[in-house]
Every structure is written in structure tokens, then in C-alpha cells.
Backbone as JSON, one array per atom type, in Angstrom:
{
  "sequence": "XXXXXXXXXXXXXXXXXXXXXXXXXXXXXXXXXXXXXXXXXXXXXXXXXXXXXXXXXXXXXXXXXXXXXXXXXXXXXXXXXXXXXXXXXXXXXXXXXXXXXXXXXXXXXXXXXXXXXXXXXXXXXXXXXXXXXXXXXXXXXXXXXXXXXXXXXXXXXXXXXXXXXXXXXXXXXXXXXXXXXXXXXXXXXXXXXXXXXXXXXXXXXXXXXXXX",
  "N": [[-27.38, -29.92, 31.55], [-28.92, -26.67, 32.23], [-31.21, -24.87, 31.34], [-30.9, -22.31, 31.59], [-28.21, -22.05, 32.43], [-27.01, -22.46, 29.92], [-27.98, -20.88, 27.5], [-26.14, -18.37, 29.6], [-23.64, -19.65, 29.37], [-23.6, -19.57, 26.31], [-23.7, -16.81, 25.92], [-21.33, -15.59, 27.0], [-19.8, -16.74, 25.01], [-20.58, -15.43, 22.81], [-19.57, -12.88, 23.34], [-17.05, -12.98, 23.82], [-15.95, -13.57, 20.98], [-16.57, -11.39, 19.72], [-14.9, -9.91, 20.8], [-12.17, -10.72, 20.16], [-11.98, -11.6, 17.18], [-13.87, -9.77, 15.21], [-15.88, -7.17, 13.99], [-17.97, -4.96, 12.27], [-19.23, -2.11, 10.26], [-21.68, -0.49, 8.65], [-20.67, -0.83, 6.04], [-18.02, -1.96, 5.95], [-15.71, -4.31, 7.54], [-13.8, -5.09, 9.9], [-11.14, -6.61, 11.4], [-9.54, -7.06, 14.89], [-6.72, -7.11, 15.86], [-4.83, -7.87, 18.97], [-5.55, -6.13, 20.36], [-5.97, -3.79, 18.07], [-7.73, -2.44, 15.4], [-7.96, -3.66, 11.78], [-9.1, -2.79, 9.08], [-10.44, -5.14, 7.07], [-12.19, -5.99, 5.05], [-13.93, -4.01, 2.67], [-17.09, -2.23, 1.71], [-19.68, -1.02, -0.3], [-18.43, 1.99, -0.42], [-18.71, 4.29, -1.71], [-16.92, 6.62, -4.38], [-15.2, 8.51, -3.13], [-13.2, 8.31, 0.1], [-12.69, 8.27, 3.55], [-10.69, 6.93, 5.93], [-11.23, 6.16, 9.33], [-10.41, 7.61, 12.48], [-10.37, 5.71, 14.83], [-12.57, 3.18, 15.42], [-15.74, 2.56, 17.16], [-14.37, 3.44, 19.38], [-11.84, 1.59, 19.3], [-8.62, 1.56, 18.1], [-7.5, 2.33, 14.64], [-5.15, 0.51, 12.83], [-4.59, -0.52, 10.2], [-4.79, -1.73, 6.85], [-6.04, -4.24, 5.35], [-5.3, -7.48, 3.55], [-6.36, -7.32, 0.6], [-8.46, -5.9, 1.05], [-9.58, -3.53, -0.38], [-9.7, -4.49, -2.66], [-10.15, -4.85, -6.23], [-12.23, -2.67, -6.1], [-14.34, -0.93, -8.16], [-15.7, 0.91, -7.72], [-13.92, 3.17, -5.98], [-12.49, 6.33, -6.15], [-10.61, 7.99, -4.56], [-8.64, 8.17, -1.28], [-8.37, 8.94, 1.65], [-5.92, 7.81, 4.35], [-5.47, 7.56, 8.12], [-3.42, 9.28, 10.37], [-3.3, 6.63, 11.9], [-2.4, 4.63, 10.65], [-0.41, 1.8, 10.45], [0.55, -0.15, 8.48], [-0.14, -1.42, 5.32], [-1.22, -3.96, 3.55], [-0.71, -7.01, 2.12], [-1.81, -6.68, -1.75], [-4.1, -4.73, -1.13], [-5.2, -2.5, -2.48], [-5.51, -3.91, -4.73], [-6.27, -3.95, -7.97], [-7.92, -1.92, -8.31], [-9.11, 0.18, -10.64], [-10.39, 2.65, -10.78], [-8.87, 4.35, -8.78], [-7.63, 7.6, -8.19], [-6.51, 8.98, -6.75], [-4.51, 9.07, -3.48], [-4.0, 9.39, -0.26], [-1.68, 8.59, 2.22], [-0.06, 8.13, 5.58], [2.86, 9.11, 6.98], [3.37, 7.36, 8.82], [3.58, 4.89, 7.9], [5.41, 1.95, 7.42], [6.22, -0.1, 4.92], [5.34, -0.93, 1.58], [3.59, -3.1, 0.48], [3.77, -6.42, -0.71], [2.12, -5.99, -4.33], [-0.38, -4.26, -3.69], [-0.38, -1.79, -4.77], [-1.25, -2.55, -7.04], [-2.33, -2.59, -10.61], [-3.79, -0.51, -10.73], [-4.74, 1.36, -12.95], [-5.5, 3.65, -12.93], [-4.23, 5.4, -11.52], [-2.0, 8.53, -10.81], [-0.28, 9.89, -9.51], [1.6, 9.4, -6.59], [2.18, 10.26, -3.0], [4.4, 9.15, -1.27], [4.96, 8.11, 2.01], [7.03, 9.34, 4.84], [8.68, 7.87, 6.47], [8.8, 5.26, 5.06], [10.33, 2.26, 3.94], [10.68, 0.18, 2.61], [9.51, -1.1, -0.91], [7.53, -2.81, -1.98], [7.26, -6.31, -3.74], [6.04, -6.09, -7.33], [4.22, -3.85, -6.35], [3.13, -1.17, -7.21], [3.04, -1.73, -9.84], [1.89, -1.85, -13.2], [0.03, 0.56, -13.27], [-0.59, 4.54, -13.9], [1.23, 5.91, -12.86], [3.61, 8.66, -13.08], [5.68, 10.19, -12.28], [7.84, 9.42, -9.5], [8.71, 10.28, -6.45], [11.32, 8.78, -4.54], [11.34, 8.16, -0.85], [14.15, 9.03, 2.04], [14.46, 7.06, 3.34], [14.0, 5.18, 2.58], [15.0, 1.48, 1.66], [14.56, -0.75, -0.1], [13.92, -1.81, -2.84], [11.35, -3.71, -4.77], [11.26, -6.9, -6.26], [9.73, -6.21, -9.57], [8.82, -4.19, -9.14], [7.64, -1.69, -9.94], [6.92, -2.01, -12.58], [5.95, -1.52, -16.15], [4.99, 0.23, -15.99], [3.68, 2.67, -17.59], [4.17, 5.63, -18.44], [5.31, 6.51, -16.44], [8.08, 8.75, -16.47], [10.02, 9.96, -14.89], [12.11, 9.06, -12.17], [13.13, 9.52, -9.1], [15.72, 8.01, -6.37], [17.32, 7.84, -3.51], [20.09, 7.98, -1.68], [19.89, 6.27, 0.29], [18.88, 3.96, -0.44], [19.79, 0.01, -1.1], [19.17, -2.05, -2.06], [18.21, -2.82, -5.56], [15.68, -4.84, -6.82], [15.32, -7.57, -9.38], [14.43, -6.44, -12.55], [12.74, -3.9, -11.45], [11.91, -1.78, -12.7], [11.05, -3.02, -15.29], [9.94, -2.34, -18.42], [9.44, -0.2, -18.23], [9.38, 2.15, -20.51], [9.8, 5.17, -20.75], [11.36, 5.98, -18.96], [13.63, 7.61, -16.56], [16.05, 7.47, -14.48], [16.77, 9.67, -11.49], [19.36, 10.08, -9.5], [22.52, 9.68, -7.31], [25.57, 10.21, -8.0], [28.04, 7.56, -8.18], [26.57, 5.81, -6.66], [25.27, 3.0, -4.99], [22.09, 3.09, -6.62], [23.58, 4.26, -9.36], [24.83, 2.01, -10.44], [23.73, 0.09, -10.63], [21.59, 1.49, -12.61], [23.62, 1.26, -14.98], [24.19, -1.42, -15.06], [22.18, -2.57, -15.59], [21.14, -1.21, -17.8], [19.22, 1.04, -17.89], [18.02, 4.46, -18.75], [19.39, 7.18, -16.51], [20.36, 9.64, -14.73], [23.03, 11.05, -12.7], [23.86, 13.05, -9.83]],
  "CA": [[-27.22, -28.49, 31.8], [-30.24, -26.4, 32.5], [-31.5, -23.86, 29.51], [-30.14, -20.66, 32.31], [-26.74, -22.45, 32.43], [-26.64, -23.13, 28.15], [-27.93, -19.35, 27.2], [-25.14, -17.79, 29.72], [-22.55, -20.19, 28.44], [-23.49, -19.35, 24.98], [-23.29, -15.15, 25.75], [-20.23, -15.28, 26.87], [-18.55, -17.31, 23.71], [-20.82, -14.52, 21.93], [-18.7, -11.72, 23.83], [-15.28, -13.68, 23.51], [-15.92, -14.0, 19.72], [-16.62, -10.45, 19.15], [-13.48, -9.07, 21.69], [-11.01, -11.26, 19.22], [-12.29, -11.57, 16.17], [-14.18, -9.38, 14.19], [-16.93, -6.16, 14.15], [-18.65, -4.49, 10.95], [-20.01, -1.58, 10.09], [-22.74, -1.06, 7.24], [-19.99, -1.08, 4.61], [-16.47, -2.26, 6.5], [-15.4, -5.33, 8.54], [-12.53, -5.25, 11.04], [-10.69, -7.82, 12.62], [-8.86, -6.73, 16.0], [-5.22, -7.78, 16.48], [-3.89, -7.06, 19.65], [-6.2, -4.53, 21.1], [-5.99, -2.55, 17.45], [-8.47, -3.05, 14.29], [-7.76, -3.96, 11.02], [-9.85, -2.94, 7.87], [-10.3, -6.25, 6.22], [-13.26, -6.23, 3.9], [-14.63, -2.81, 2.21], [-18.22, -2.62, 0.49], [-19.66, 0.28, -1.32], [-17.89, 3.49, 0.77], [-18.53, 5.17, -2.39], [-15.71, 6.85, -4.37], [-14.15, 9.36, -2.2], [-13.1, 7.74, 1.02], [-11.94, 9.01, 4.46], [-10.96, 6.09, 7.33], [-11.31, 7.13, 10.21], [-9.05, 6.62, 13.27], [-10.54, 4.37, 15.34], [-13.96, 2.51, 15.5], [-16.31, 2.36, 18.15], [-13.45, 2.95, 20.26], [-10.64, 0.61, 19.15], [-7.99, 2.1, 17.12], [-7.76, 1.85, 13.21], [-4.02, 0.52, 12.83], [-3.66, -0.9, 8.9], [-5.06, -2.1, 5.84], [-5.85, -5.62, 5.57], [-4.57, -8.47, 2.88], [-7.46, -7.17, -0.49], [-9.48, -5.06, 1.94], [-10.23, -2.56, -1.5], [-9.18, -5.25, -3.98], [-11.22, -4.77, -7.08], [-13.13, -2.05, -5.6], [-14.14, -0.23, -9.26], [-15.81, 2.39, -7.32], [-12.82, 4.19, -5.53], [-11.36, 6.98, -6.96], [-9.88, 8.52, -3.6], [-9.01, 7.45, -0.49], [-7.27, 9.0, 2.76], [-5.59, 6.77, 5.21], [-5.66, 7.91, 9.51], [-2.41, 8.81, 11.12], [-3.08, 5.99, 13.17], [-2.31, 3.62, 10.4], [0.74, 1.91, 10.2], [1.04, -0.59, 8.06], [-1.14, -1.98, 4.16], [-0.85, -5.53, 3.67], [-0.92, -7.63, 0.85], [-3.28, -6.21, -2.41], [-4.86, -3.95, -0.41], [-5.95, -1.93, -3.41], [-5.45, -4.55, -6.19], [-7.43, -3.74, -9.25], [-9.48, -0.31, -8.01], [-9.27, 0.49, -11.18], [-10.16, 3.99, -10.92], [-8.63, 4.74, -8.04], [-6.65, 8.3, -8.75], [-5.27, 9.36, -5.45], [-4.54, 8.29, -2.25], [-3.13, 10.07, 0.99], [-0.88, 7.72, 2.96], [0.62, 8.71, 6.53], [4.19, 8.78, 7.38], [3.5, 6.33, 10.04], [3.53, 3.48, 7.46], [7.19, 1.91, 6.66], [6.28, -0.93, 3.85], [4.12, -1.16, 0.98], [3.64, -4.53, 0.23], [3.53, -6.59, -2.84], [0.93, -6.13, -5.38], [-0.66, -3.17, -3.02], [-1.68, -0.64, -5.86], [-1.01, -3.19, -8.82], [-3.32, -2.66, -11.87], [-4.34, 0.89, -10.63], [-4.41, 1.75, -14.08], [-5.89, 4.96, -13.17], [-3.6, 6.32, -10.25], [-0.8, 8.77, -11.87], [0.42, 10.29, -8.91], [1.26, 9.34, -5.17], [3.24, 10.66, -2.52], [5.47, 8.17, -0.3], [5.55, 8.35, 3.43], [8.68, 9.21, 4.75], [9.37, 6.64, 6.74], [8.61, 4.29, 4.14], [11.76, 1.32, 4.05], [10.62, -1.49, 1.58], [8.7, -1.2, -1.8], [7.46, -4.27, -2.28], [7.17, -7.16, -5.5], [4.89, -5.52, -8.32], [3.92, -2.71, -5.75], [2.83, -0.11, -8.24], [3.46, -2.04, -11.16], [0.63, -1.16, -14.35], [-0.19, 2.13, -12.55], [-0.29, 5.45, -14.66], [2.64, 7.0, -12.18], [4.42, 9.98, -14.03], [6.7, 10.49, -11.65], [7.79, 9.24, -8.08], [10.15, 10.46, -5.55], [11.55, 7.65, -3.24], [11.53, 9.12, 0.51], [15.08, 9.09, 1.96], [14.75, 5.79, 4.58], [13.84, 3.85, 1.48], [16.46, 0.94, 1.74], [14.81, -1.66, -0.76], [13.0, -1.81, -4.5], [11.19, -5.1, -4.63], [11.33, -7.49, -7.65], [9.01, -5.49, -10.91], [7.91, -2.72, -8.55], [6.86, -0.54, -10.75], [7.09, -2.75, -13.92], [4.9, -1.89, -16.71], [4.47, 1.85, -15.63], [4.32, 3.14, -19.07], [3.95, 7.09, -18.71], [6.56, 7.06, -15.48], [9.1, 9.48, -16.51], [11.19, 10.83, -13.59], [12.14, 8.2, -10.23], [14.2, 10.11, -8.02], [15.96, 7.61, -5.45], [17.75, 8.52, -2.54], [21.38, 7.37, -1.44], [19.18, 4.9, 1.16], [18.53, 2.06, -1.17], [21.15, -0.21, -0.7], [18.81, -3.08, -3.13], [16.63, -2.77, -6.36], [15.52, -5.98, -7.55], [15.65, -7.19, -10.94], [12.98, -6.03, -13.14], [12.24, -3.09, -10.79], [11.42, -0.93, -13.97], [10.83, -3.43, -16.41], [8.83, -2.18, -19.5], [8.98, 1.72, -18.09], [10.18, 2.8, -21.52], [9.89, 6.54, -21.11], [11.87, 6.25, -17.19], [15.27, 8.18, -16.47], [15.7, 7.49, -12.58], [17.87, 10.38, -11.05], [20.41, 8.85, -8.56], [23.58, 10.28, -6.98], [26.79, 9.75, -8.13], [28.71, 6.81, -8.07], [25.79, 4.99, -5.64], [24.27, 1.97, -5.58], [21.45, 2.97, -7.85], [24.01, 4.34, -10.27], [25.9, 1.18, -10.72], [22.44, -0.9, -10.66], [20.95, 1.9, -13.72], [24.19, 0.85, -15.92], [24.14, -2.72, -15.39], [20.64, -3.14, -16.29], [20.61, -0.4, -19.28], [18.62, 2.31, -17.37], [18.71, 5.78, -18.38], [19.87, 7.76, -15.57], [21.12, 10.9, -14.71], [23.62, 11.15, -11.82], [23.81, 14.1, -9.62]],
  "C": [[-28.57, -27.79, 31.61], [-29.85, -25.27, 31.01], [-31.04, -22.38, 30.15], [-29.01, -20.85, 31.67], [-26.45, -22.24, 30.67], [-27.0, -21.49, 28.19], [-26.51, -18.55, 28.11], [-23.81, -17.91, 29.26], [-22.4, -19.38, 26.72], [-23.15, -17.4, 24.57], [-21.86, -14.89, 26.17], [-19.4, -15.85, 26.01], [-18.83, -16.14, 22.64], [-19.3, -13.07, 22.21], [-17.45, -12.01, 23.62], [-15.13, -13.37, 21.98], [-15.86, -12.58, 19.34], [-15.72, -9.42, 19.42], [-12.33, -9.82, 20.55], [-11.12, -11.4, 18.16], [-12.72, -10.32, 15.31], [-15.65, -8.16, 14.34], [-16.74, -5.94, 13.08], [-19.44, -3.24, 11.2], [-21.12, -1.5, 9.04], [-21.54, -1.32, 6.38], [-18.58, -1.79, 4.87], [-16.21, -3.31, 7.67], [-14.21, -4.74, 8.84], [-12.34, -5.92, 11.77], [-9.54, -6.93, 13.97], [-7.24, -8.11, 16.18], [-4.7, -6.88, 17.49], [-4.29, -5.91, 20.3], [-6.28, -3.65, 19.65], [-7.01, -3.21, 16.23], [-7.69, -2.97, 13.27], [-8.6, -4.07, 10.05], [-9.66, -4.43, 7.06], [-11.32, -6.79, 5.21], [-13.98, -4.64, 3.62], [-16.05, -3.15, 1.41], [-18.26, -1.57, -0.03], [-19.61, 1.47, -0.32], [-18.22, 4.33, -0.67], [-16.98, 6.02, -3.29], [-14.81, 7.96, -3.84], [-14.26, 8.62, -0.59], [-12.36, 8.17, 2.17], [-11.86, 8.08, 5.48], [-10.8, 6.86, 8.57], [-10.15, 6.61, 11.51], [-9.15, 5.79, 14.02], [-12.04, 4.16, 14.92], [-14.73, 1.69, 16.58], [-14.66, 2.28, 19.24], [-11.9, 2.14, 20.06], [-9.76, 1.75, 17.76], [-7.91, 1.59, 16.0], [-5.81, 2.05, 12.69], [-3.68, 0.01, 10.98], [-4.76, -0.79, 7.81], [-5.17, -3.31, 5.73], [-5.98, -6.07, 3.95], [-6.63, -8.0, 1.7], [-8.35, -6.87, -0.21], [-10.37, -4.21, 0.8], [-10.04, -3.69, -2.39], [-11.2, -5.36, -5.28], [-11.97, -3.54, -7.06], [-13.1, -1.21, -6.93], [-14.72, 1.07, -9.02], [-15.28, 3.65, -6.85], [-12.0, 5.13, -6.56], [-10.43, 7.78, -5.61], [-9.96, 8.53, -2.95], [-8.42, 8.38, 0.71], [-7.29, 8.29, 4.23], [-5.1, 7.48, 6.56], [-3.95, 8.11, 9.6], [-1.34, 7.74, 12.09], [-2.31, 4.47, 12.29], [-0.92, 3.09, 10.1], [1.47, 0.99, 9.4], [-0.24, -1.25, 6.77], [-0.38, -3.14, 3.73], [-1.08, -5.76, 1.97], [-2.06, -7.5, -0.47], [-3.97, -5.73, -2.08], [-5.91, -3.44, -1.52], [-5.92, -2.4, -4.8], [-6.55, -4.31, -7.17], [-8.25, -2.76, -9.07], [-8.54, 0.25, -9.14], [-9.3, 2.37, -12.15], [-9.7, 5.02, -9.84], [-7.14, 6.15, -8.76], [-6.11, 8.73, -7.99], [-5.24, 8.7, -3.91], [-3.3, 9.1, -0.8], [-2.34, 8.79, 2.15], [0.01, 8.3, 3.68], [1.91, 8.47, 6.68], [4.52, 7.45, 8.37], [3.66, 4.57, 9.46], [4.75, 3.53, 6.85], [7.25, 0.63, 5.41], [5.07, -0.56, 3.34], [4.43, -2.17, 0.67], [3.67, -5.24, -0.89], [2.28, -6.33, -3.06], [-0.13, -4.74, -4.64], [-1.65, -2.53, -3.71], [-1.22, -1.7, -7.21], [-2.3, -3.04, -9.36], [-4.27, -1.34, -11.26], [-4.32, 1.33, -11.48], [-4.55, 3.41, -13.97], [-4.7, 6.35, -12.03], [-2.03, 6.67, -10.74], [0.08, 9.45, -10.87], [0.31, 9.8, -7.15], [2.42, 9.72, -4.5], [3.54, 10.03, -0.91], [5.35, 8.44, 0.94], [6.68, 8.57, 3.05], [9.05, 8.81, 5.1], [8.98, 5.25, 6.25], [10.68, 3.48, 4.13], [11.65, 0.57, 2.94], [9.09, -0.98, 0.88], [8.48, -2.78, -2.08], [6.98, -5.22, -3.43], [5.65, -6.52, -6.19], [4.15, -4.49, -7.31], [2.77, -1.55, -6.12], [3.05, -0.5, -9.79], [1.79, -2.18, -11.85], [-0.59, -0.53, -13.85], [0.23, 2.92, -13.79], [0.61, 6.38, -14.26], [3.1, 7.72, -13.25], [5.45, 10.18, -13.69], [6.68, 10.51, -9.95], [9.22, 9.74, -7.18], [10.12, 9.52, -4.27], [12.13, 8.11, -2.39], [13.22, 8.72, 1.02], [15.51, 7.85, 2.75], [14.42, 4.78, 3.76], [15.26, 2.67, 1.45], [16.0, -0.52, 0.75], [13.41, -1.85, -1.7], [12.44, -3.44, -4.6], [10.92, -5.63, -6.59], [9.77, -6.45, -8.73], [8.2, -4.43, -9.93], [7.43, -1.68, -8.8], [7.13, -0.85, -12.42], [5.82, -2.17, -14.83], [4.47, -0.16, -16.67], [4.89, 2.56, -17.25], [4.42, 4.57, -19.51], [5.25, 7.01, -17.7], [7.7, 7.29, -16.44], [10.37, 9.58, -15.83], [11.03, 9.65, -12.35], [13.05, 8.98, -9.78], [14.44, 9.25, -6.58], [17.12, 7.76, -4.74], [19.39, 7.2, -2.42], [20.86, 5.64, -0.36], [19.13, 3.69, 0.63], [20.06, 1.3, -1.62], [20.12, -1.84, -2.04], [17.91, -2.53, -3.92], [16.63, -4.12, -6.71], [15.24, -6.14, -9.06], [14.13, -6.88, -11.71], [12.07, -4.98, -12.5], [11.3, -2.41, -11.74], [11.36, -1.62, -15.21], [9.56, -3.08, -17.29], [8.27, -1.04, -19.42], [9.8, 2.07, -18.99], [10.27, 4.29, -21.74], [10.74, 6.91, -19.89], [13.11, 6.69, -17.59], [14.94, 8.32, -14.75], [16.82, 9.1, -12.54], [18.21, 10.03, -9.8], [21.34, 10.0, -8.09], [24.6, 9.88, -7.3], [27.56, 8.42, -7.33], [27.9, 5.94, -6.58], [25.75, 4.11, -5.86], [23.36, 2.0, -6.78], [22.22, 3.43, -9.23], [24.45, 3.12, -11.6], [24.22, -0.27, -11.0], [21.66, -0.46, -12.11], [22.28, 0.79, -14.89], [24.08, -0.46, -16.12], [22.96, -3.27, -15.84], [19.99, -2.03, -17.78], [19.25, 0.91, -19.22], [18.71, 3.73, -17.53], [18.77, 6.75, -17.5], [20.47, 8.93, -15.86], [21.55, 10.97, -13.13], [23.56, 12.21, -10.82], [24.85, 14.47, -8.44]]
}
């Protein structure tokens, strides 16, 4: 093969590689699924953070699998309209992360997500949020959360460990909590609705509750 033929060969595996795979900016990788990007590695954004909605063109659809994980610089983040779904540990261990804006357009949080946010005391739920997911928010400084109304399932210790959460307010929607949802939230009183699911889920596990 001549050295024309080998260089054109080799620009177009360059161009293939960079249409399916993967682009960077100075501080942020993104992999492309599907025509849409995917934050999947953060560096130093500093601690206030704003994604944006797309990049160079391509839309900015999630959060990818420990994209912030660790990150001890974040204290606040807000997430695009466009995004619609945060994957696995997204924000495991940011530390000082204290708030975070999250669009309606996202319907799971995943396991482990905001686990060991020690610093983050308040957040407020999409509303078409469906599924909290295993250790979620668990040893977070939450105070108090209200679970949106399309919520239909508490994942195993999902907010375990939360030792200031006070007040959960969950909706007639949740049809599962798993066990150990609130294990070791000793100051928690969920408020529930009468004779629900979560009613009958507070008594059997020794929850104090208030009905309504």
C-alpha cells in the first residue's frame, strides 16, 4: 500500500473514532451514544458548576457512571434540561458538594449517585423522578426530602445513615421501599397517607410516622 493510500486509510479510522467514541474539552470528556453525549470524566471545573446543553453541537443527554466521583472541589452544580438520566456514582464522594439543581427530565437516580456527600443538606427531586436507587443519598447531611408524586420505588439503604434527616414526605406513588431504606436516620418521622403502602411499611419496620 502506497504512503497516500496508508495516511487516508488512517484519517478516516481517525474520523470514525472520534464520531463514536469520545471528544474532550480542557476539563470534561464525553462519550457519544446514539447521536447524544455523555459527561464521563470531570477535571478541575472549579466549585460552582453549570453544564451546558450541548457541546460543540451534539446534545448533553446524562451523567456518566463516577463522572464527579471524588471531585473535593464541587460545591455546586446545575444540570441542562437536556439531561435525562445520572448513572452510577456520578457524584460519589464530592465531599463538599452542597447543592445541586437537577431537571425534571431525569426519572432515576441511581445507586450510590450522591453517597458520602457528607456536605449536601438539601436537594430538590425532579418530578418525574420513578426509582431512588441502592444507597442513593445515603451519608448525606439531608434535613429533609420531599418524594415527587411519580416516585414508585425506595431502593435498598437509600438514604441510610442520613443522620440530621428529619422530615421524608412520600407520596401515595411508592408502591416499594426496600429494607433498610432509612436505616440509622435516628432523628426521621416520614409523613405518609393513611392506611398506604408506606404506612404499613413505617410500622413493620418501627418507623416513626405520621399519617395524614
Amino acid at each position: 500500500m502506497t504512503k497516500k493510500r496508508m495516511s487516508a486509510t488512517a484519517l478516516m479510522l481517525v474520523i470514525l473514532i472520534t464520531n463514536i467514541c469520545a471528544f474532550a474539552s480542557s476539563y470534561t470528556t464525553y462519550i457519544v451514544r446514539d447521536g447524544e453525549a455523555v459527561l464521563t470524566e470531570s477535571g478541575n471545573m472549579g466549585e460552582y458548576v453549570e453544564i451546558p446543553e450541548e457541546f460543540e453541537g451534539v446534545k448533553i443527554s446524562g451523567i456518566g457512571t463516577d463522572a464527579f466521583k471524588d471531585n473535593k472541589d464541587l460545591k455546586e452544580i446545575k444540570l441542562p434540561e437536556t439531561i435525562s438520566f445520572i448513572e452510577w456514582g456520578a457524584f460519589e464522594g464530592c465531599v463538599n458538594l452542597e447543592g445541586i439543581e437537577i431537571p425534571d427530565t431525569v426519572t432515576m437516580i441511581e445507586d450510590m449517585t450522591f453517597y458520602n456527600c457528607t456536605s449536601l443538606k438539601a436537594v430538590n427531586l425532579p418530578e418525574n423522578l420513578q426509582v431512588i436507587g441502592v444507597k442513593a443519598f445515603s451519608n448525606t447531611d439531608l434535613r429533609e426530602i420531599v418524594i415527587p408524586a411519580n416516585v414508585k420505588a425506595i431502593d435498598i439503604k437509600a438514604f441510610e445513615n442520613c443522620k440530621n434527616l428529619t422530615y421524608v414526605h412520600i407520596p401515595d406513588s411508592v408502591e416499594y421501599i426496600a429494607d433498610g431504606a432509612f436505616e440509622e436516620c435516628d432523628k426521621v418521622t416520614v409523613i405518609c397517607t393513611k392506611d398506604s403502602y408506606t404506612e404499613r411499611y413505617m410500622i413493620e419496620n418501627n418507623i416513626p410516622y405520621i399519617a395524614e
